[in-house]
Amino acid sequence: MCYHMHMAGERSTRHAHFNLNYHLVFTPKYRRRSFYGPARERLMEIFTATCAERDWLIRGMEVMPDHVHLFV
């Protein structure tokens, strides 16, 4: 699908103009501290690759030991 950029992040196709933003928060069960070291790096790689496959722009990503904020 072909997207065109317009004003301040607005994207468009042949039939629509849009600017969608999502703030996603991921937490492991019981807020276990599992996102650090190699697991943190791998998680960031997965989110980056997944967003690239779907042509989503990552506006912000913060990986904390017990949760992740992803703004796309």
PDB file of N, CA and C in Angstrom:
ATOM      1  N   MET A   1       0.841  -1.170   0.000  1.00  0.00           N
ATOM      2  CA  MET A   1       0.000   0.000   0.000  1.00  0.00           C
ATOM      3  C   MET A   1       0.885   1.232   0.000  1.00  0.00           C
ATOM      4  N   CYS A   2       0.538   2.206  -0.746  1.00  0.00           N
ATOM      5  CA  CYS A   2       1.333   3.417  -0.864  1.00  0.00           C
ATOM      6  C   CYS A   2       0.747   4.513   0.024  1.00  0.00           C
ATOM      7  N   TYR A   3       1.589   5.090   0.871  1.00  0.00           N
ATOM      8  CA  TYR A   3       1.157   6.182   1.740  1.00  0.00           C
ATOM      9  C   TYR A   3       1.885   7.450   1.339  1.00  0.00           C
ATOM     10  N   HIS A   4       1.229   8.561   1.479  1.00  0.00           N
ATOM     11  CA  HIS A   4       1.835   9.864   1.240  1.00  0.00           C
ATOM     12  C   HIS A   4       1.766  10.666   2.525  1.00  0.00           C
ATOM     13  N   MET A   5       2.821  11.407   2.836  1.00  0.00           N
ATOM     14  CA  MET A   5       2.848  12.217   4.063  1.00  0.00           C
ATOM     15  C   MET A   5       2.320  13.620   3.754  1.00  0.00           C
ATOM     16  N   HIS A   6       1.561  14.164   4.682  1.00  0.00           N
ATOM     17  CA  HIS A   6       1.042  15.525   4.575  1.00  0.00           C
ATOM     18  C   HIS A   6       1.397  16.273   5.849  1.00  0.00           C
ATOM     19  N   MET A   7       0.555  17.160   6.264  1.00  0.00           N
ATOM     20  CA  MET A   7       0.825  18.006   7.427  1.00  0.00           C
ATOM     21  C   MET A   7       1.016  17.201   8.707  1.00  0.00           C
ATOM     22  N   ALA A   8       2.064  17.474   9.432  1.00  0.00           N
ATOM     23  CA  ALA A   8       2.323  16.965  10.787  1.00  0.00           C
ATOM     24  C   ALA A   8       1.919  15.511  11.001  1.00  0.00           C
ATOM     25  N   GLY A   9       2.439  14.625  10.186  1.00  0.00           N
ATOM     26  CA  GLY A   9       2.191  13.207  10.395  1.00  0.00           C
ATOM     27  C   GLY A   9       0.943  12.668   9.736  1.00  0.00           C
ATOM     28  N   GLU A  10       0.186  13.501   9.057  1.00  0.00           N
ATOM     29  CA  GLU A  10      -1.011  13.004   8.382  1.00  0.00           C
ATOM     30  C   GLU A  10      -0.586  12.157   7.191  1.00  0.00           C
ATOM     31  N   ARG A  11      -1.210  11.018   7.039  1.00  0.00           N
ATOM     32  CA  ARG A  11      -0.909  10.118   5.930  1.00  0.00           C
ATOM     33  C   ARG A  11      -2.143  10.001   5.055  1.00  0.00           C
ATOM     34  N   SER A  12      -1.946   9.544   3.830  1.00  0.00           N
ATOM     35  CA  SER A  12      -3.110   9.414   2.957  1.00  0.00           C
ATOM     36  C   SER A  12      -2.912   8.260   1.980  1.00  0.00           C
ATOM     37  N   THR A  13      -4.050   7.748   1.542  1.00  0.00           N
ATOM     38  CA  THR A  13      -4.096   6.796   0.449  1.00  0.00           C
ATOM     39  C   THR A  13      -4.884   7.487  -0.665  1.00  0.00           C
ATOM     40  N   ARG A  14      -5.252   6.754  -1.671  1.00  0.00           N
ATOM     41  CA  ARG A  14      -6.021   7.372  -2.759  1.00  0.00           C
ATOM     42  C   ARG A  14      -7.381   7.871  -2.285  1.00  0.00           C
ATOM     43  N   HIS A  15      -7.916   7.273  -1.211  1.00  0.00           N
ATOM     44  CA  HIS A  15      -9.283   7.574  -0.814  1.00  0.00           C
ATOM     45  C   HIS A  15      -9.429   8.125   0.605  1.00  0.00           C
ATOM     46  N   ALA A  16      -8.322   8.307   1.309  1.00  0.00           N
ATOM     47  CA  ALA A  16      -8.463   8.734   2.708  1.00  0.00           C
ATOM     48  C   ALA A  16      -7.238   9.524   3.171  1.00  0.00           C
ATOM     49  N   HIS A  17      -7.470  10.402   4.134  1.00  0.00           N
ATOM     50  CA  HIS A  17      -6.414  11.100   4.856  1.00  0.00           C
ATOM     51  C   HIS A  17      -6.588  10.719   6.315  1.00  0.00           C
ATOM     52  N   PHE A  18      -5.496  10.418   7.000  1.00  0.00           N
ATOM     53  CA  PHE A  18      -5.649   9.995   8.387  1.00  0.00           C
ATOM     54  C   PHE A  18      -4.409  10.308   9.200  1.00  0.00           C
ATOM     55  N   ASN A  19      -4.614  10.386  10.501  1.00  0.00           N
ATOM     56  CA  ASN A  19      -3.547  10.571  11.477  1.00  0.00           C
ATOM     57  C   ASN A  19      -3.959   9.797  12.723  1.00  0.00           C
ATOM     58  N   LEU A  20      -3.573   8.529  12.783  1.00  0.00           N
ATOM     59  CA  LEU A  20      -3.918   7.665  13.906  1.00  0.00           C
ATOM     60  C   LEU A  20      -2.704   7.487  14.803  1.00  0.00           C
ATOM     61  N   ASN A  21      -2.888   7.620  16.089  1.00  0.00           N
ATOM     62  CA  ASN A  21      -1.828   7.381  17.057  1.00  0.00           C
ATOM     63  C   ASN A  21      -2.371   6.461  18.142  1.00  0.00           C
ATOM     64  N   TYR A  22      -1.551   5.500  18.538  1.00  0.00           N
ATOM     65  CA  TYR A  22      -1.939   4.566  19.591  1.00  0.00           C
ATOM     66  C   TYR A  22      -0.856   4.533  20.658  1.00  0.00           C
ATOM     67  N   HIS A  23      -1.275   4.552  21.902  1.00  0.00           N
ATOM     68  CA  HIS A  23      -0.366   4.383  23.030  1.00  0.00           C
ATOM     69  C   HIS A  23      -0.667   3.009  23.619  1.00  0.00           C
ATOM     70  N   LEU A  24       0.283   2.079  23.433  1.00  0.00           N
ATOM     71  CA  LEU A  24       0.106   0.716  23.910  1.00  0.00           C
ATOM     72  C   LEU A  24       1.005   0.492  25.117  1.00  0.00           C
ATOM     73  N   VAL A  25       0.488  -0.188  26.119  1.00  0.00           N
ATOM     74  CA  VAL A  25       1.273  -0.531  27.302  1.00  0.00           C
ATOM     75  C   VAL A  25       1.213  -2.045  27.470  1.00  0.00           C
ATOM     76  N   PHE A  26       2.374  -2.675  27.524  1.00  0.00           N
ATOM     77  CA  PHE A  26       2.487  -4.115  27.704  1.00  0.00           C
ATOM     78  C   PHE A  26       3.059  -4.383  29.085  1.00  0.00           C
ATOM     79  N   THR A  27       2.441  -5.307  29.815  1.00  0.00           N
ATOM     80  CA  THR A  27       2.961  -5.694  31.132  1.00  0.00           C
ATOM     81  C   THR A  27       2.954  -7.211  31.238  1.00  0.00           C
ATOM     82  N   PRO A  28       4.000  -7.779  31.811  1.00  0.00           N
ATOM     83  CA  PRO A  28       3.979  -9.221  32.045  1.00  0.00           C
ATOM     84  C   PRO A  28       3.060  -9.541  33.227  1.00  0.00           C
ATOM     85  N   LYS A  29       2.650 -10.773  33.315  1.00  0.00           N
ATOM     86  CA  LYS A  29       1.773 -11.196  34.401  1.00  0.00           C
ATOM     87  C   LYS A  29       2.413 -10.870  35.746  1.00  0.00           C
ATOM     88  N   TYR A  30       1.644 -10.321  36.637  1.00  0.00           N
ATOM     89  CA  TYR A  30       2.073  -9.921  37.978  1.00  0.00           C
ATOM     90  C   TYR A  30       3.169  -8.851  37.951  1.00  0.00           C
ATOM     91  N   ARG A  31       3.285  -8.148  36.833  1.00  0.00           N
ATOM     92  CA  ARG A  31       4.303  -7.090  36.673  1.00  0.00           C
ATOM     93  C   ARG A  31       5.703  -7.583  37.023  1.00  0.00           C
ATOM     94  N   ARG A  32       6.001  -8.806  36.664  1.00  0.00           N
ATOM     95  CA  ARG A  32       7.342  -9.343  36.904  1.00  0.00           C
ATOM     96  C   ARG A  32       8.372  -8.506  36.167  1.00  0.00           C
ATOM     97  N   ARG A  33       9.519  -8.342  36.747  1.00  0.00           N
ATOM     98  CA  ARG A  33      10.599  -7.563  36.145  1.00  0.00           C
ATOM     99  C   ARG A  33      11.374  -8.456  35.185  1.00  0.00           C
ATOM    100  N   SER A  34      10.876  -8.574  33.946  1.00  0.00           N
ATOM    101  CA  SER A  34      11.504  -9.471  32.993  1.00  0.00           C
ATOM    102  C   SER A  34      12.072  -8.782  31.761  1.00  0.00           C
ATOM    103  N   PHE A  35      11.885  -7.471  31.620  1.00  0.00           N
ATOM    104  CA  PHE A  35      12.360  -6.767  30.431  1.00  0.00           C
ATOM    105  C   PHE A  35      13.662  -6.032  30.736  1.00  0.00           C
ATOM    106  N   TYR A  36      14.750  -6.761  30.822  1.00  0.00           N
ATOM    107  CA  TYR A  36      16.062  -6.141  31.011  1.00  0.00           C
ATOM    108  C   TYR A  36      17.107  -7.008  30.327  1.00  0.00           C
ATOM    109  N   GLY A  37      18.282  -6.452  30.081  1.00  0.00           N
ATOM    110  CA  GLY A  37      19.366  -7.190  29.441  1.00  0.00           C
ATOM    111  C   GLY A  37      19.010  -7.640  28.041  1.00  0.00           C
ATOM    112  N   PRO A  38      19.380  -8.873  27.680  1.00  0.00           N
ATOM    113  CA  PRO A  38      19.108  -9.390  26.328  1.00  0.00           C
ATOM    114  C   PRO A  38      17.607  -9.441  25.999  1.00  0.00           C
ATOM    115  N   ALA A  39      16.772  -9.710  26.983  1.00  0.00           N
ATOM    116  CA  ALA A  39      15.321  -9.754  26.739  1.00  0.00           C
ATOM    117  C   ALA A  39      14.811  -8.372  26.322  1.00  0.00           C
ATOM    118  N   ARG A  40      15.337  -7.323  26.936  1.00  0.00           N
ATOM    119  CA  ARG A  40      14.943  -5.948  26.597  1.00  0.00           C
ATOM    120  C   ARG A  40      15.336  -5.633  25.156  1.00  0.00           C
ATOM    121  N   GLU A  41      16.567  -5.963  24.790  1.00  0.00           N
ATOM    122  CA  GLU A  41      17.049  -5.695  23.434  1.00  0.00           C
ATOM    123  C   GLU A  41      16.236  -6.469  22.397  1.00  0.00           C
ATOM    124  N   ARG A  42      15.931  -7.731  22.677  1.00  0.00           N
ATOM    125  CA  ARG A  42      15.154  -8.557  21.745  1.00  0.00           C
ATOM    126  C   ARG A  42      13.735  -8.013  21.589  1.00  0.00           C
ATOM    127  N   LEU A  43      13.139  -7.595  22.686  1.00  0.00           N
ATOM    128  CA  LEU A  43      11.791  -7.034  22.642  1.00  0.00           C
ATOM    129  C   LEU A  43      11.761  -5.781  21.763  1.00  0.00           C
ATOM    130  N   MET A  44      12.757  -4.930  21.901  1.00  0.00           N
ATOM    131  CA  MET A  44      12.832  -3.726  21.076  1.00  0.00           C
ATOM    132  C   MET A  44      12.998  -4.085  19.601  1.00  0.00           C
ATOM    133  N   GLU A  45      13.786  -5.105  19.304  1.00  0.00           N
ATOM    134  CA  GLU A  45      13.951  -5.563  17.921  1.00  0.00           C
ATOM    135  C   GLU A  45      12.626  -6.061  17.350  1.00  0.00           C
ATOM    136  N   ILE A  46      11.893  -6.832  18.146  1.00  0.00           N
ATOM    137  CA  ILE A  46      10.611  -7.381  17.690  1.00  0.00           C
ATOM    138  C   ILE A  46       9.614  -6.266  17.407  1.00  0.00           C
ATOM    139  N   PHE A  47       9.489  -5.302  18.328  1.00  0.00           N
ATOM    140  CA  PHE A  47       8.555  -4.191  18.110  1.00  0.00           C
ATOM    141  C   PHE A  47       8.952  -3.376  16.890  1.00  0.00           C
ATOM    142  N   THR A  48      10.240  -3.110  16.729  1.00  0.00           N
ATOM    143  CA  THR A  48      10.714  -2.325  15.591  1.00  0.00           C
ATOM    144  C   THR A  48      10.437  -3.049  14.277  1.00  0.00           C
ATOM    145  N   ALA A  49      10.725  -4.335  14.212  1.00  0.00           N
ATOM    146  CA  ALA A  49      10.494  -5.116  12.988  1.00  0.00           C
ATOM    147  C   ALA A  49       9.007  -5.231  12.671  1.00  0.00           C
ATOM    148  N   THR A  50       8.193  -5.476  13.687  1.00  0.00           N
ATOM    149  CA  THR A  50       6.747  -5.613  13.482  1.00  0.00           C
ATOM    150  C   THR A  50       6.147  -4.317  12.962  1.00  0.00           C
ATOM    151  N   CYS A  51       6.551  -3.201  13.541  1.00  0.00           N
ATOM    152  CA  CYS A  51       6.032  -1.905  13.086  1.00  0.00           C
ATOM    153  C   CYS A  51       6.493  -1.601  11.666  1.00  0.00           C
ATOM    154  N   ALA A  52       7.723  -1.950  11.335  1.00  0.00           N
ATOM    155  CA  ALA A  52       8.236  -1.730   9.977  1.00  0.00           C
ATOM    156  C   ALA A  52       7.459  -2.564   8.961  1.00  0.00           C
ATOM    157  N   GLU A  53       7.139  -3.819   9.306  1.00  0.00           N
ATOM    158  CA  GLU A  53       6.360  -4.686   8.405  1.00  0.00           C
ATOM    159  C   GLU A  53       5.002  -4.090   8.092  1.00  0.00           C
ATOM    160  N   ARG A  54       4.419  -3.409   9.052  1.00  0.00           N
ATOM    161  CA  ARG A  54       3.076  -2.856   8.895  1.00  0.00           C
ATOM    162  C   ARG A  54       3.077  -1.390   8.479  1.00  0.00           C
ATOM    163  N   ASP A  55       4.263  -0.845   8.228  1.00  0.00           N
ATOM    164  CA  ASP A  55       4.425   0.550   7.824  1.00  0.00           C
ATOM    165  C   ASP A  55       3.886   1.509   8.893  1.00  0.00           C
ATOM    166  N   TRP A  56       4.115   1.167  10.167  1.00  0.00           N
ATOM    167  CA  TRP A  56       3.738   2.027  11.280  1.00  0.00           C
ATOM    168  C   TRP A  56       4.955   2.818  11.718  1.00  0.00           C
ATOM    169  N   LEU A  57       4.759   4.048  12.107  1.00  0.00           N
ATOM    170  CA  LEU A  57       5.847   4.878  12.610  1.00  0.00           C
ATOM    171  C   LEU A  57       5.905   4.771  14.133  1.00  0.00           C
ATOM    172  N   ILE A  58       7.066   4.462  14.657  1.00  0.00           N
ATOM    173  CA  ILE A  58       7.233   4.439  16.111  1.00  0.00           C
ATOM    174  C   ILE A  58       7.554   5.858  16.546  1.00  0.00           C
ATOM    175  N   ARG A  59       6.645   6.453  17.281  1.00  0.00           N
ATOM    176  CA  ARG A  59       6.839   7.823  17.765  1.00  0.00           C
ATOM    177  C   ARG A  59       7.542   7.830  19.112  1.00  0.00           C
ATOM    178  N   GLY A  60       7.436   6.738  19.843  1.00  0.00           N
ATOM    179  CA  GLY A  60       8.117   6.626  21.127  1.00  0.00           C
ATOM    180  C   GLY A  60       8.050   5.198  21.631  1.00  0.00           C
ATOM    181  N   MET A  61       9.149   4.763  22.256  1.00  0.00           N
ATOM    182  CA  MET A  61       9.177   3.419  22.843  1.00  0.00           C
ATOM    183  C   MET A  61      10.039   3.499  24.090  1.00  0.00           C
ATOM    184  N   GLU A  62       9.492   3.043  25.202  1.00  0.00           N
ATOM    185  CA  GLU A  62      10.241   3.006  26.453  1.00  0.00           C
ATOM    186  C   GLU A  62      10.048   1.633  27.074  1.00  0.00           C
ATOM    187  N   VAL A  63      11.146   0.927  27.261  1.00  0.00           N
ATOM    188  CA  VAL A  63      11.093  -0.410  27.838  1.00  0.00           C
ATOM    189  C   VAL A  63      11.616  -0.332  29.263  1.00  0.00           C
ATOM    190  N   MET A  64      10.721  -0.532  30.214  1.00  0.00           N
ATOM    191  CA  MET A  64      11.061  -0.539  31.633  1.00  0.00           C
ATOM    192  C   MET A  64      11.148  -2.004  32.071  1.00  0.00           C
ATOM    193  N   PRO A  65      11.769  -2.282  33.211  1.00  0.00           N
ATOM    194  CA  PRO A  65      11.892  -3.689  33.638  1.00  0.00           C
ATOM    195  C   PRO A  65      10.547  -4.413  33.788  1.00  0.00           C
ATOM    196  N   ASP A  66       9.467  -3.687  34.137  1.00  0.00           N
ATOM    197  CA  ASP A  66       8.193  -4.369  34.379  1.00  0.00           C
ATOM    198  C   ASP A  66       7.063  -3.942  33.433  1.00  0.00           C
ATOM    199  N   HIS A  67       7.359  -3.110  32.444  1.00  0.00           N
ATOM    200  CA  HIS A  67       6.339  -2.750  31.453  1.00  0.00           C
ATOM    201  C   HIS A  67       6.985  -2.037  30.260  1.00  0.00           C
ATOM    202  N   VAL A  68       6.201  -1.932  29.187  1.00  0.00           N
ATOM    203  CA  VAL A  68       6.675  -1.280  27.962  1.00  0.00           C
ATOM    204  C   VAL A  68       5.628  -0.276  27.496  1.00  0.00           C
ATOM    205  N   HIS A  69       6.084   0.926  27.152  1.00  0.00           N
ATOM    206  CA  HIS A  69       5.214   1.918  26.515  1.00  0.00           C
ATOM    207  C   HIS A  69       5.618   1.993  25.051  1.00  0.00           C
ATOM    208  N   LEU A  70       4.638   1.877  24.171  1.00  0.00           N
ATOM    209  CA  LEU A  70       4.883   1.976  22.735  1.00  0.00           C
ATOM    210  C   LEU A  70       3.878   2.947  22.164  1.00  0.00           C
ATOM    211  N   PHE A  71       4.366   4.012  21.556  1.00  0.00           N
ATOM    212  CA  PHE A  71       3.498   5.020  20.938  1.00  0.00           C
ATOM    213  C   PHE A  71       3.721   4.959  19.446  1.00  0.00           C
ATOM    214  N   VAL A  72       2.696   4.496  18.724  1.00  0.00           N
ATOM    215  CA  VAL A  72       2.794   4.335  17.258  1.00  0.00           C
ATOM    216  C   VAL A  72       1.696   5.110  16.573  1.00  0.00           C
TER     217      VAL A  72
END
